[in-house]
C-alpha atoms as a PDB file:
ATOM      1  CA  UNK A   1      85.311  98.660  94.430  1.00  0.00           C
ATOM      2  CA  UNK A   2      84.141 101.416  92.016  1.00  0.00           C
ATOM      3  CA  UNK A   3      80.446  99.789  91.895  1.00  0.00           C
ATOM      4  CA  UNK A   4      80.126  99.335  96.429  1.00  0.00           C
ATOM      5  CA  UNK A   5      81.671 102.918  96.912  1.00  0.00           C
ATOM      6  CA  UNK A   6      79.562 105.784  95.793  1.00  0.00           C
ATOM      7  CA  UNK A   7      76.964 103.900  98.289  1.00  0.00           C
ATOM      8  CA  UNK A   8      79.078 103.334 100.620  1.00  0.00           C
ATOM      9  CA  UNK A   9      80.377 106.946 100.922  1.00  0.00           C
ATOM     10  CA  UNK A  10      76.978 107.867 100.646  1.00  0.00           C
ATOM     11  CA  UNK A  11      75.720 105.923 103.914  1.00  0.00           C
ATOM     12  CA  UNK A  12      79.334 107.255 105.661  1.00  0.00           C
ATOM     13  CA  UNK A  13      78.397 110.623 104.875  1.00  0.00           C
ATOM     14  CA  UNK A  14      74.621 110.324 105.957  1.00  0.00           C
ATOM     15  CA  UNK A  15      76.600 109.016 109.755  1.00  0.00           C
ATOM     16  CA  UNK A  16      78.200 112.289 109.708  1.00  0.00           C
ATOM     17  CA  UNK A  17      75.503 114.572 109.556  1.00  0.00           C
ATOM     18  CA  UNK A  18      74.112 112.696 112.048  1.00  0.00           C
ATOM     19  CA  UNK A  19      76.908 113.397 114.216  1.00  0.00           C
ATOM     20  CA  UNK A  20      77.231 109.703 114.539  1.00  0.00           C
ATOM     21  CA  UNK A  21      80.729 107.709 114.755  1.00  0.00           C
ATOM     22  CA  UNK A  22      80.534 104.710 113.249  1.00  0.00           C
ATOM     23  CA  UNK A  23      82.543 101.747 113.166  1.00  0.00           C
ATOM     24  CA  UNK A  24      82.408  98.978 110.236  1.00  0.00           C
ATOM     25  CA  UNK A  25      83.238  95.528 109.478  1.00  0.00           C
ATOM     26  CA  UNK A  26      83.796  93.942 106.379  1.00  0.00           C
ATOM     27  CA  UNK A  27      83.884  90.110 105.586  1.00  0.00           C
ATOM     28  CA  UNK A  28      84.787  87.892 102.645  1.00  0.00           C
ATOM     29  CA  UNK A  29      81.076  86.127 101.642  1.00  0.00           C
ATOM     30  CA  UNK A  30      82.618  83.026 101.018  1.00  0.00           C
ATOM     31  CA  UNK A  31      85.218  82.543 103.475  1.00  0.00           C
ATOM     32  CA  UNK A  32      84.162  80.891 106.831  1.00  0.00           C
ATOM     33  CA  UNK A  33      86.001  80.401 110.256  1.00  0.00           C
ATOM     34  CA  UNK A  34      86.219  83.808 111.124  1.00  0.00           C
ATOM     35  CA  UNK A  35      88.924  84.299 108.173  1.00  0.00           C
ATOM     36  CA  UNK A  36      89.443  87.751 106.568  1.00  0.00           C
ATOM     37  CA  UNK A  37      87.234  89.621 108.804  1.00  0.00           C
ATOM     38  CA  UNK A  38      88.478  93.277 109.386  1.00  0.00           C
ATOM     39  CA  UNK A  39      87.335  96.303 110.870  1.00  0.00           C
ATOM     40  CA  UNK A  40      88.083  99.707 109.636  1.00  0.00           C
ATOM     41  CA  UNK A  41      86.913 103.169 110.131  1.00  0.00           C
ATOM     42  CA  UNK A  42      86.834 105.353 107.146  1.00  0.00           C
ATOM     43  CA  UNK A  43      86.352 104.774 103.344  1.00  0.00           C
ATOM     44  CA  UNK A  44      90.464 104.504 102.531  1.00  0.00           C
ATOM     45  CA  UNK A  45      91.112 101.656 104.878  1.00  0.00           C
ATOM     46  CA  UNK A  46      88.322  99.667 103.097  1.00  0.00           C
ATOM     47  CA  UNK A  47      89.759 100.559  99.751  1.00  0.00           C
ATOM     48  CA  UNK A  48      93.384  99.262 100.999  1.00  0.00           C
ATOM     49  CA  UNK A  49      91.688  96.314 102.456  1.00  0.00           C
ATOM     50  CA  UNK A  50      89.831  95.358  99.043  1.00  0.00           C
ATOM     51  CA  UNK A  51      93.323  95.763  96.961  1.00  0.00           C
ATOM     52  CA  UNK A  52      95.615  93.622  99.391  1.00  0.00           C
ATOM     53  CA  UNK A  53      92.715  90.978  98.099  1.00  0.00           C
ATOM     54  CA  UNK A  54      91.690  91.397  94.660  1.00  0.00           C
ATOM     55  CA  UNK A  55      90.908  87.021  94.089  1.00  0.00           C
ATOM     56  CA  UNK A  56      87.975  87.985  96.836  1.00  0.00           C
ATOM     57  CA  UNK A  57      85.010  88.795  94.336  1.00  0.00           C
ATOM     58  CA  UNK A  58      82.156  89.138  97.021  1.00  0.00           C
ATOM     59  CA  UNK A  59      82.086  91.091 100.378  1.00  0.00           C
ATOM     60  CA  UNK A  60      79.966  91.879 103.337  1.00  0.00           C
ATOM     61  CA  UNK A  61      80.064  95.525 104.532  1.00  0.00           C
ATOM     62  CA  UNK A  62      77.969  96.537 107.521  1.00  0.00           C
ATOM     63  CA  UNK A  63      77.765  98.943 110.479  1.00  0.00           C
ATOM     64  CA  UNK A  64      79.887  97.875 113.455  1.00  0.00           C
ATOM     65  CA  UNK A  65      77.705  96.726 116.627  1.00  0.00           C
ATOM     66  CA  UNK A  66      80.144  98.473 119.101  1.00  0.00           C
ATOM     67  CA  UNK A  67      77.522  98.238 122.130  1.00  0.00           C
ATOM     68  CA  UNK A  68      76.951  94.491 122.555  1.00  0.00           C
ATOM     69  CA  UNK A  69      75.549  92.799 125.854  1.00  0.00           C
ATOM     70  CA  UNK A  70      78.855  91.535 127.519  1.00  0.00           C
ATOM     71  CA  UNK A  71      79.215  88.355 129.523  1.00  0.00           C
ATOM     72  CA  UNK A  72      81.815  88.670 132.294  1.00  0.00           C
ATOM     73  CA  UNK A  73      83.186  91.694 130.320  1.00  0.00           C
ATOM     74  CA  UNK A  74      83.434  89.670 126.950  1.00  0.00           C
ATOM     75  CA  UNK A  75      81.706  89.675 124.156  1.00  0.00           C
ATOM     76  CA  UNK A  76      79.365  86.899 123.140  1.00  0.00           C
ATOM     77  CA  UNK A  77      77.170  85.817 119.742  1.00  0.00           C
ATOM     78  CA  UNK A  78      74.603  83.306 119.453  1.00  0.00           C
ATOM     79  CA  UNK A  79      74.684  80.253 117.399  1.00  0.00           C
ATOM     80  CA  UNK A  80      71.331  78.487 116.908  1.00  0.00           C
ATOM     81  CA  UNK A  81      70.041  75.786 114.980  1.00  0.00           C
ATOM     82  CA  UNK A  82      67.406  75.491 112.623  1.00  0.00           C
ATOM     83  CA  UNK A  83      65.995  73.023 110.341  1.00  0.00           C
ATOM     84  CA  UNK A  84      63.660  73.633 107.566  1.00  0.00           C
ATOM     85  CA  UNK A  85      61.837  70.954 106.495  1.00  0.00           C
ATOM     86  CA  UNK A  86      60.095  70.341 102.966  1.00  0.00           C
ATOM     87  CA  UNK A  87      58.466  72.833 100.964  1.00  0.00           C
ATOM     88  CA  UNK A  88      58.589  74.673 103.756  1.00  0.00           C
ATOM     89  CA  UNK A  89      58.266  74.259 107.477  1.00  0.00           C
ATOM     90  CA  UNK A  90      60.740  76.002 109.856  1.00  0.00           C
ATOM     91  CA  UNK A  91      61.271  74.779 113.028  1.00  0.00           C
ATOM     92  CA  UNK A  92      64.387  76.755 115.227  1.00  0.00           C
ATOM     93  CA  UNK A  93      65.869  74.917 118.079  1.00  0.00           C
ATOM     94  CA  UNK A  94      65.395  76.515 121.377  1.00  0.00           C
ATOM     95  CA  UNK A  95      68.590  75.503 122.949  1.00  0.00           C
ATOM     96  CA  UNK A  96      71.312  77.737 121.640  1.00  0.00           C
ATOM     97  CA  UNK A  97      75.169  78.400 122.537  1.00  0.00           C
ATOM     98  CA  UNK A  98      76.844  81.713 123.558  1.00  0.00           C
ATOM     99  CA  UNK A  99      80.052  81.539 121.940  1.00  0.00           C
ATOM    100  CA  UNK A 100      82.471  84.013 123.955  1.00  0.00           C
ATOM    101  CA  UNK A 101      85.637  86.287 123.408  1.00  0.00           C
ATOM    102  CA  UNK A 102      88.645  84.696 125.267  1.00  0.00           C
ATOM    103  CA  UNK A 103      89.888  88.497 125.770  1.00  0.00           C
ATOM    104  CA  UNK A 104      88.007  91.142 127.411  1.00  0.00           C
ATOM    105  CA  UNK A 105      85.635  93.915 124.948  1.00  0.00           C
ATOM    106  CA  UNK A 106      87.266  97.470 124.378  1.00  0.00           C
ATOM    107  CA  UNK A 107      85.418  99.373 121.946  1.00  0.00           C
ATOM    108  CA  UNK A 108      88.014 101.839 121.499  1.00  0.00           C
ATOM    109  CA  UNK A 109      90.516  99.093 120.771  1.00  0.00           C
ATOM    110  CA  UNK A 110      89.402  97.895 117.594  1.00  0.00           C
ATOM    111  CA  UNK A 111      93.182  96.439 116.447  1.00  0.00           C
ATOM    112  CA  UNK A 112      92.439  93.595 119.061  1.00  0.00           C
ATOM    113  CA  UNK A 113      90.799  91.326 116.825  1.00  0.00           C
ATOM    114  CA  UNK A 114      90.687  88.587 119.753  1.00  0.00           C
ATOM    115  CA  UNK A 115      88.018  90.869 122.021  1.00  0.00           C
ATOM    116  CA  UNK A 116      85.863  91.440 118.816  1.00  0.00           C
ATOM    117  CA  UNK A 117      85.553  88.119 116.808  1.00  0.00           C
ATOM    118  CA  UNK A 118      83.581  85.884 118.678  1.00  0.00           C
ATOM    119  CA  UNK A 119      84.109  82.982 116.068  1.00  0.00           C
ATOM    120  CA  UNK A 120      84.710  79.928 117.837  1.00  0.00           C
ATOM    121  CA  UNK A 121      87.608  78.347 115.435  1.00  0.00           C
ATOM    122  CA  UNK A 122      89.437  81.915 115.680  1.00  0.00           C
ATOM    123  CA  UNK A 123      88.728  82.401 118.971  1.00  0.00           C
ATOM    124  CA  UNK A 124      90.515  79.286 119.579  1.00  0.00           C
ATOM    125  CA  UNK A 125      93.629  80.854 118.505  1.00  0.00           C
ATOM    126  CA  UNK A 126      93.821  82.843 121.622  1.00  0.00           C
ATOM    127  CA  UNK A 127      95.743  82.003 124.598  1.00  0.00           C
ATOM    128  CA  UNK A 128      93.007  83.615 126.431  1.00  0.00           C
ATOM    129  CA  UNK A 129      90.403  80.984 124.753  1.00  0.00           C
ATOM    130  CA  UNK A 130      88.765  78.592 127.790  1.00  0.00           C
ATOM    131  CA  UNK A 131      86.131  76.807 126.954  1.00  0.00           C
ATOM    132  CA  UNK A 132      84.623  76.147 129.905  1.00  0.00           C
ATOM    133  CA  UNK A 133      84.095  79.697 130.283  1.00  0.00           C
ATOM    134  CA  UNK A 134      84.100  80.889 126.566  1.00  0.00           C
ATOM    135  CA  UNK A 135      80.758  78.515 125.301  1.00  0.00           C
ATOM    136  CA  UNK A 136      77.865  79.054 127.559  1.00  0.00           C
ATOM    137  CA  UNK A 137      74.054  78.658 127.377  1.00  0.00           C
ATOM    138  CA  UNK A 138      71.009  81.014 127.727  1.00  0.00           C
ATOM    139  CA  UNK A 139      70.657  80.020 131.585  1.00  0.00           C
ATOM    140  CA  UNK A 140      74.348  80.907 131.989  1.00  0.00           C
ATOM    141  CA  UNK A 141      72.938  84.639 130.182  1.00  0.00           C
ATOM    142  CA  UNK A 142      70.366  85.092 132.185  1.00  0.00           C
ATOM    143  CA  UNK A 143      72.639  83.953 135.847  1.00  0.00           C
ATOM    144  CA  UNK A 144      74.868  86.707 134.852  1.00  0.00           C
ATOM    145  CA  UNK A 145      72.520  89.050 134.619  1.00  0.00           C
ATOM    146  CA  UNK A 146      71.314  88.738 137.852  1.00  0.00           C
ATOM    147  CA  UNK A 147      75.168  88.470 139.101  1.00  0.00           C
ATOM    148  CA  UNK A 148      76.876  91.104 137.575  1.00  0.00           C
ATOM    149  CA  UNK A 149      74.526  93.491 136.095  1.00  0.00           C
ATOM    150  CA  UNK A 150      72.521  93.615 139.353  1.00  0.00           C
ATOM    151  CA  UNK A 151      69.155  92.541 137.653  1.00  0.00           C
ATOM    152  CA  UNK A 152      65.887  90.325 139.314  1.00  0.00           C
ATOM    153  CA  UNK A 153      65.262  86.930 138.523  1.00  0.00           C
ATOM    154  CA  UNK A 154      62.184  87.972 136.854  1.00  0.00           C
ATOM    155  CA  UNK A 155      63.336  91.006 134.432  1.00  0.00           C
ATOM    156  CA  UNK A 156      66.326  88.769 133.529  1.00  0.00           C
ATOM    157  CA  UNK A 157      64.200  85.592 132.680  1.00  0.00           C
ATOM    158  CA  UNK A 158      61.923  88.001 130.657  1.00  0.00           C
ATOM    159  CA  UNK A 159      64.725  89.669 128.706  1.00  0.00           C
ATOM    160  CA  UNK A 160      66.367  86.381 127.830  1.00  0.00           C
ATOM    161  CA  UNK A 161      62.590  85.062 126.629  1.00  0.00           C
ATOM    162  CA  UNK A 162      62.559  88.052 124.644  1.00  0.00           C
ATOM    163  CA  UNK A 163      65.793  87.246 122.945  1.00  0.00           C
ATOM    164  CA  UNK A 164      64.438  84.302 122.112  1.00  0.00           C
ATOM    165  CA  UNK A 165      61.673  85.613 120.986  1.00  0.00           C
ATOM    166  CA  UNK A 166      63.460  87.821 118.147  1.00  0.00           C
ATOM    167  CA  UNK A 167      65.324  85.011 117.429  1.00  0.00           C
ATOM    168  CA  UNK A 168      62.179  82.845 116.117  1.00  0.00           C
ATOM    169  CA  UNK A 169      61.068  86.338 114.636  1.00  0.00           C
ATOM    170  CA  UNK A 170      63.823  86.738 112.259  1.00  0.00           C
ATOM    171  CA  UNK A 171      64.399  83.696 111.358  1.00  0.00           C
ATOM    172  CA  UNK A 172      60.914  83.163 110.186  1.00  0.00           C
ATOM    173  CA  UNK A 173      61.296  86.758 108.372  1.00  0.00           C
ATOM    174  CA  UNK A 174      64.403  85.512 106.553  1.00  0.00           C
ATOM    175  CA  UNK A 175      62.994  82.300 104.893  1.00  0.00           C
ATOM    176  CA  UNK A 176      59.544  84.619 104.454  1.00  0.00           C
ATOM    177  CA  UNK A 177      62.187  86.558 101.891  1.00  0.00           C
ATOM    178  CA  UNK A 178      63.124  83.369 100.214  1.00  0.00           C
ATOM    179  CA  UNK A 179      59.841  81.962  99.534  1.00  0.00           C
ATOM    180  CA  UNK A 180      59.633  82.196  95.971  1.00  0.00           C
ATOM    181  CA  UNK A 181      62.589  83.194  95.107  1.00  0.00           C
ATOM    182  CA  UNK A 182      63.924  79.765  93.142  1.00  0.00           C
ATOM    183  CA  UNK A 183      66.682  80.659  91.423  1.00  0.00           C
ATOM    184  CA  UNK A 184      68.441  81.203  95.029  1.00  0.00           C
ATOM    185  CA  UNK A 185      66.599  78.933  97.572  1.00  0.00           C
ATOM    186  CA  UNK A 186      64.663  75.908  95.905  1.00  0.00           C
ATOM    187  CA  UNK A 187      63.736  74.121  99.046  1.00  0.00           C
ATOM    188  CA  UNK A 188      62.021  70.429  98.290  1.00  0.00           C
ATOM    189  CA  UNK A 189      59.386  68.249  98.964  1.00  0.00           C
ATOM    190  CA  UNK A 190      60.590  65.164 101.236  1.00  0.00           C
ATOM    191  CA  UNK A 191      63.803  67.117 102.345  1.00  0.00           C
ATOM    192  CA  UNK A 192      65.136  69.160 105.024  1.00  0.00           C
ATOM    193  CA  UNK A 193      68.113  70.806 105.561  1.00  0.00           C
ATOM    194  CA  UNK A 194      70.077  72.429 108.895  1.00  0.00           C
ATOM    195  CA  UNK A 195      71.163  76.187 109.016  1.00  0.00           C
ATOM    196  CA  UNK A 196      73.544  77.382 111.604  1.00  0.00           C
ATOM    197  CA  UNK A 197      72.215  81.303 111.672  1.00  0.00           C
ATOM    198  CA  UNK A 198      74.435  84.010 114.695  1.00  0.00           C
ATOM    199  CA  UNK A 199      72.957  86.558 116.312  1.00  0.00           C
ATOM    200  CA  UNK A 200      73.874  89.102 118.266  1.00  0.00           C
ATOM    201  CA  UNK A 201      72.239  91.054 121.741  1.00  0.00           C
ATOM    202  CA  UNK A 202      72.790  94.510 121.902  1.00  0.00           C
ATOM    203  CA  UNK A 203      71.841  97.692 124.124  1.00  0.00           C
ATOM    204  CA  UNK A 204      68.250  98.941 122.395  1.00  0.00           C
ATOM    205  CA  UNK A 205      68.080 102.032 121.499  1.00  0.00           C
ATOM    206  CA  UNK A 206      64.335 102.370 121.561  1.00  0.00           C
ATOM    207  CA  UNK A 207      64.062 104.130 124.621  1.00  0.00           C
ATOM    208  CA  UNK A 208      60.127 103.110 124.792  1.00  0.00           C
ATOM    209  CA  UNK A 209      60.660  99.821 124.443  1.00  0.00           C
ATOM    210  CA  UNK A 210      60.526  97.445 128.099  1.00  0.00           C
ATOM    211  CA  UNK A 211      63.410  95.606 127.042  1.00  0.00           C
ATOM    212  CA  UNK A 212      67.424  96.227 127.771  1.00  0.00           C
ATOM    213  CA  UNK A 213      68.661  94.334 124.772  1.00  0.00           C
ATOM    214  CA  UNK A 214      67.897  93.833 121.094  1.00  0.00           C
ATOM    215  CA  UNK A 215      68.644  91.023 118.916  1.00  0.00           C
ATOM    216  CA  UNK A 216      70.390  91.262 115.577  1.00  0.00           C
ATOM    217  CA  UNK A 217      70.882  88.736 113.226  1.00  0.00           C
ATOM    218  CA  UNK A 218      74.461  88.127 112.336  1.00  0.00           C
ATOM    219  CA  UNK A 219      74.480  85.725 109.673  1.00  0.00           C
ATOM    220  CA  UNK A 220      73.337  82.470 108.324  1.00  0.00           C
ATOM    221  CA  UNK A 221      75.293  79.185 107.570  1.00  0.00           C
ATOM    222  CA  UNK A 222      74.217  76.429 105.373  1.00  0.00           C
ATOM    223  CA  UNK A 223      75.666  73.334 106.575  1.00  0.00           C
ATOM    224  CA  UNK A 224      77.229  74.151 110.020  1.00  0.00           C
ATOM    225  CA  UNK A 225      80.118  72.625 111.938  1.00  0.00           C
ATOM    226  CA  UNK A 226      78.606  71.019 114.618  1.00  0.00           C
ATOM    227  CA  UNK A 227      82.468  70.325 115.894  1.00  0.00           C
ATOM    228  CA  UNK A 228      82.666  73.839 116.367  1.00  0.00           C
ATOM    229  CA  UNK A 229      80.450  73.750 119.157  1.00  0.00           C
ATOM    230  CA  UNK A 230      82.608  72.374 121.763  1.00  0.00           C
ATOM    231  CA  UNK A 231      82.012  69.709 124.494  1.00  0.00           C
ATOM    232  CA  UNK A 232      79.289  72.112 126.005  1.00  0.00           C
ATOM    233  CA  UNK A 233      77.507  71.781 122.569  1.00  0.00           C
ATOM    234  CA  UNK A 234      78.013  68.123 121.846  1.00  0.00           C
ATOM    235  CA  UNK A 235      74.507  67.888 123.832  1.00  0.00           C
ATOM    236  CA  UNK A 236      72.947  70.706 122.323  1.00  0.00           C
ATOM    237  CA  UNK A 237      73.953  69.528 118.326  1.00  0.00           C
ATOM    238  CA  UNK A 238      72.958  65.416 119.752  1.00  0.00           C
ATOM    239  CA  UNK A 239      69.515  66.288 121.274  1.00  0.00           C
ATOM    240  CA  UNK A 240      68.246  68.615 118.127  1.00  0.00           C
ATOM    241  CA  UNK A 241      69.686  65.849 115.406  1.00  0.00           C
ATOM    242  CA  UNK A 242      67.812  62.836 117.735  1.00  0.00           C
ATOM    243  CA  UNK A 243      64.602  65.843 117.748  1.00  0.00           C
ATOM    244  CA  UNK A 244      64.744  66.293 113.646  1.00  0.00           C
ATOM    245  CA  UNK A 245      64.880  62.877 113.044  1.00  0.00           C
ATOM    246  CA  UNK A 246      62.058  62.250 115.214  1.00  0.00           C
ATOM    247  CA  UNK A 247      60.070  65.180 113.421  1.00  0.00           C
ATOM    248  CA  UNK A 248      60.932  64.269 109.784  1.00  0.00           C
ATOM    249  CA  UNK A 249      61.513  60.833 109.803  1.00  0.00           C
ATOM    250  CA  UNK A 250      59.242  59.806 112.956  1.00  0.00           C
ATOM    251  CA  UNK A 251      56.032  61.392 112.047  1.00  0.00           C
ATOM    252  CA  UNK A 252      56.526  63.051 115.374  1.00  0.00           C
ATOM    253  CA  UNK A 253      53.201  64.618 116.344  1.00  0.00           C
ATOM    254  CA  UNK A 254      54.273  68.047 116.838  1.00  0.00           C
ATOM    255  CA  UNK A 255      53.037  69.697 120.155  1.00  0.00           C
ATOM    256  CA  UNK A 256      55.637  71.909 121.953  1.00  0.00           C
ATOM    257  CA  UNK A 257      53.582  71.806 125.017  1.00  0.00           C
ATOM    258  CA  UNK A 258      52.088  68.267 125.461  1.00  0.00           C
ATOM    259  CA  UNK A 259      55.439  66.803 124.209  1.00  0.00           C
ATOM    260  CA  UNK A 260      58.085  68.932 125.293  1.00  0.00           C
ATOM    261  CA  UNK A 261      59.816  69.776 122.196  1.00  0.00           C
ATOM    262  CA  UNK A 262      63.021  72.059 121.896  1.00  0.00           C
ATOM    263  CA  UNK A 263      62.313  72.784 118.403  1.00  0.00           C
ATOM    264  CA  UNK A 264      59.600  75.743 117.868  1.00  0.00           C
ATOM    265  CA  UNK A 265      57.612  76.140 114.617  1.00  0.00           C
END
């Protein structure tokens, strides 16, 4: 606590002068599931929430996204797949899920953990939970913005492209970071592996910018539960494990275009 709070206080204090409320969430690095997440306000309530568990060593602290893109009034994140293959070729899997809130968003309401953690395993908790309408796909994103948020066809098809556009983009900047760096990511020759990595869509705040919505990236998960996907996802996880053993195993000759892959390099 001592060592994380002098910067954190720091950072609070630099929101301040900025005349700029901020919400934050904390998280447990090595807890999964949506387990121990909390969201707090101020410096004290992060100290409380630190004591109640002192066996927790490591923890995530980060500004609260408090204006995300909602579908149907919910909020949403992204999980997509990714497999990086040997020493090292990335490939991320086009076809991704929007994992939804059972309860409606309320920004002001941030005791109602149900409208704010989109994890699918806590989310199931809720009585609210449907899955039929809680795990959704990038068409189903791009319908509803037409539907409900009044948009054309074509600015909605483009905004969605762009989302998936900063998807590839940070993904390929996060294993950039790791190149190199051994003692944390060794990746090796004749291997691959699958990542599970969450994103969020959010309003953009760059006014100059043609685009509604910015991506963030939320986190990244080695060794993801494909069961957590749902029956939605069951085709989603089935067609990019048939597509990576095809590319690593196969020889696949990969050409997005002349063979119609969902995986991009």
């Amino acid at each position: 606590v001592k060592i994380c709070s002098g910067d954190f206080l720091q950072l609070q204090e630099e929101k301040f002068i900025k005349g700029e409320d901020v919400t934050w969430i904390v998280k447990p690095s090595s807890i999964n599931r949506g387990s121990g997440i909390e969201i707090f306000l101020v410096y004290e309530q992060l100290l409380n929430i630190l004591l109640e568990e002192r066996d927790i060593r490591e923890w995530i602290v980060s500004v609260y996204i408090d204006r995300p893109l909602l579908l149907s009034g919910r909020k949403f994140h992204i999980r997509a797949y990714v497999a990086a293959v040997g020493d090292l070729t990335v490939y991320f899997y086009d076809d991704v899920l929007c994992l939804c809130s059972g309860t409606e968003y309320d920004g002001d309401d941030v005791g109602n953990y149900y409208a704010h953690i989109t994890n699918t395993c806590y989310q199931s908790q809720d009585a609210g939970f449907n899955e039929e309408e809680c795990v959704l796909v990038l068409e189903d994103v791009e319908r509803i913005l037409v539907q409900e948020y009044g948009m054309e066809e074509g600015k909605a098809g483009k905004e969605v492209e762009n989302v998936k556009e900063q998807m590839r983009k940070l993904t390929g900047e996060l294993f950039e970071c790791y190149k190199g760096e051994t003692n944390v990511y060794d990746p090796l020759e004749g291997s691959f592996e699958h990542y599970g990595f969450d994103f969020m869509v959010a309003e953009n705040d760059d006014k100059g910018s043609e685009f509604l919505y910015k991506t963030y990236l939320l986190e990244v998960n080695p060794g993801p539960d494909f069961k957590q996907s749902g029956k939605k996802g069951e085709g989603i996880v089935k067609g990019m494990l048939e597509e990576t053993v095809d590319l690593v195993l196969g020889g696949l000759d990969f050409d997005k275009e002349k063979n119609g892959n969902v995986f991009t390099k």
